[in-house]
């Protein structure tokens, strides 16, 4: 650890060491990655002289699960993250595309973040020696699966791409470089591929292992990982939107992507804040908790172990929001922010170093009370005495440095409307504008009683506030209105605060002078249709990201599954409509418009008239007024409408071009393949998630032995019980039930189509003498796959202990009744087919980008890409 920290410091001081001392640079990068491999090696050999191996390892675990135990606690994932960050730093150690003076600063940001992770990890003592002969709880049973060996590393690799994007943005922001598109896409494209693969594997894990019967449940950690993915999708489409994307937009998007990766990590690591998450493996919440996420995090600042890590992420996140505000302070083209604000990053470094010093003092014999020459509280937490107000105001710190160091040289526009008109004639314009913004932000926080919501408000309001003509920023105004609506929908804020927030964002259009110009927009005009299609890729994703973030912030005690599906439906419809217009861009514009309108009207009519016509769980309520069938009818027709033209776009228009390079070098082909896969996934999602109520008790069947139970189109016969305690790869015992599945022809039993065996694995925690302290269990889901979809069988775990006791006393034949949850998921294959197709398309895009001469080294020339 010490060598890794010293290596990180060396690279922080000399980020371009590879140019003068290649061997030294390679050695430093290897040393930074070494702690992760050192910790993993201790788990692989089950070295019980280390406390973390004792707590999470186990000699009985297969080697692959011993390796997975490396990231079971707090320390391992930090060292894993450092390893990935170091790898990316070495890959992009040379200047990226069109990168000049920002190169050195970018590497300093990356190595600085790695150094901070190493310091935080050191405060948690990853190589702490074990004391005594006690055994820990071992590796969480949910992590003892093959997919968990792959999924977490991929997620942290994806977050590393996002952090690198943040470094690219900040370095460009402080060096004044404006040509950002190429280097941003150079990181965005592989990052999106890795993120899609990682999230998809997590969904596959949930589908095969967890007993909620689905691949996605809007769990807070799942939703948190979706946020940086959405940000990467947003950035990948910035190049295709109409008009020129400014450097400030690229910089802001990169900062947001890095910040969302930090926030996703914060959701995962701040166990007890999002108490509704099934991923809360680290900390348990105790007692009554505040009703908002920010206040709950403030409780963690007094925690001597988790506090340093969680508060470090929170401070970095707040500073990134602050740099976003600083980036949007002025509209001057030649303006550069004051570099002195970068010294703010020293605060989390100081806190981590103080924690290490405190730990060292304790090791020297300092304990509670006064012991001769030292006095130190054994429960001392670095952030415990820091007031909550410090964290709230830290958002304004970069902007404060900027305000008091450089004047705001701007004047109001002759047309349009500006929030800062009233201060334009004042000699203290910059200070008055900053103080007014501070007052507005504080007012929104008091009004909504939610600090995180106030910060989101500032993110979208600040560019409007500083703009010389706020009416030009209609996208930010729309985002602010959606923010207010989402806050009210989720219950995060009240109706009145929501209305005030929306009013603030629409003020420029209410108070601006009347514009006499008339637009020529028409849904039946080709130019208008293409504008809709190209803007939708950015606006739909961006606004949906806001909705998802707000719903996540409100889901601290209960998962807002219905909210995501209900409020997300208009976004799915809008996305499908935009893809339809784009894929039919060569056809007759009027015909496209008519067909789109007719489809939408028919969907609405059927949704109101026959909402339950699709069967399944279409009659169960999603809200007081809407049932599941309504959402399915609103989305399914337009998704089916776009399938054929999108398939034609991919496999005919793009794939058969004779003058084009090979398929794996065609970025447009890969991009449209991603869109086609997404449509397939969404169609499967309607049948496997929207139309399936995973909380409906009707899916739970009671099966008497050797008696066929009819449910829907299938008959199920429980034929026997399986008990095992030897030869298991993991676990200490297994109970499973054998079920024969028959196709039904009305009331007549048809052919047998398969046999399944859902069950439950038991994991015992024992003493050295073999005494069982406690037992936990993990569901073993079984699936019967058909061409039309899957039948998923989940053993009801509440009966497992009773069955085991009964069989031990009276034998397996005495069990005559079992309970099983069964889900019929038609079109479920489309989910995995769509995901796989998206991955192939993203891989094509990445390969095409890398195949350009010197792409990774940043020396390639611009190439022609179809927009």
Coordinates of C-alpha atoms in Angstrom, one line a residue, residues 43 72 116 216 257 330 349 437 476 544 600 648 733:
X43 CA -8.1 -14.7 -0.6
X72 CA -17.1 -8.5 -0.8
X116 CA -7.4 9.4 -3.1
X216 CA -34.7 -5.7 -13.3
X257 CA -21.1 11.5 -16.2
X330 CA -20.1 33.1 -18.3
X349 CA -7.1 14.4 0.7
X437 CA -27.9 32.7 -6.9
X476 CA -32.7 23.7 -19.8
X544 CA -35.5 10.5 -18.6
X600 CA -50.7 6.7 -31.4
X648 CA -34.5 -2.7 -42.9
X733 CA -27.4 -28.3 1.9

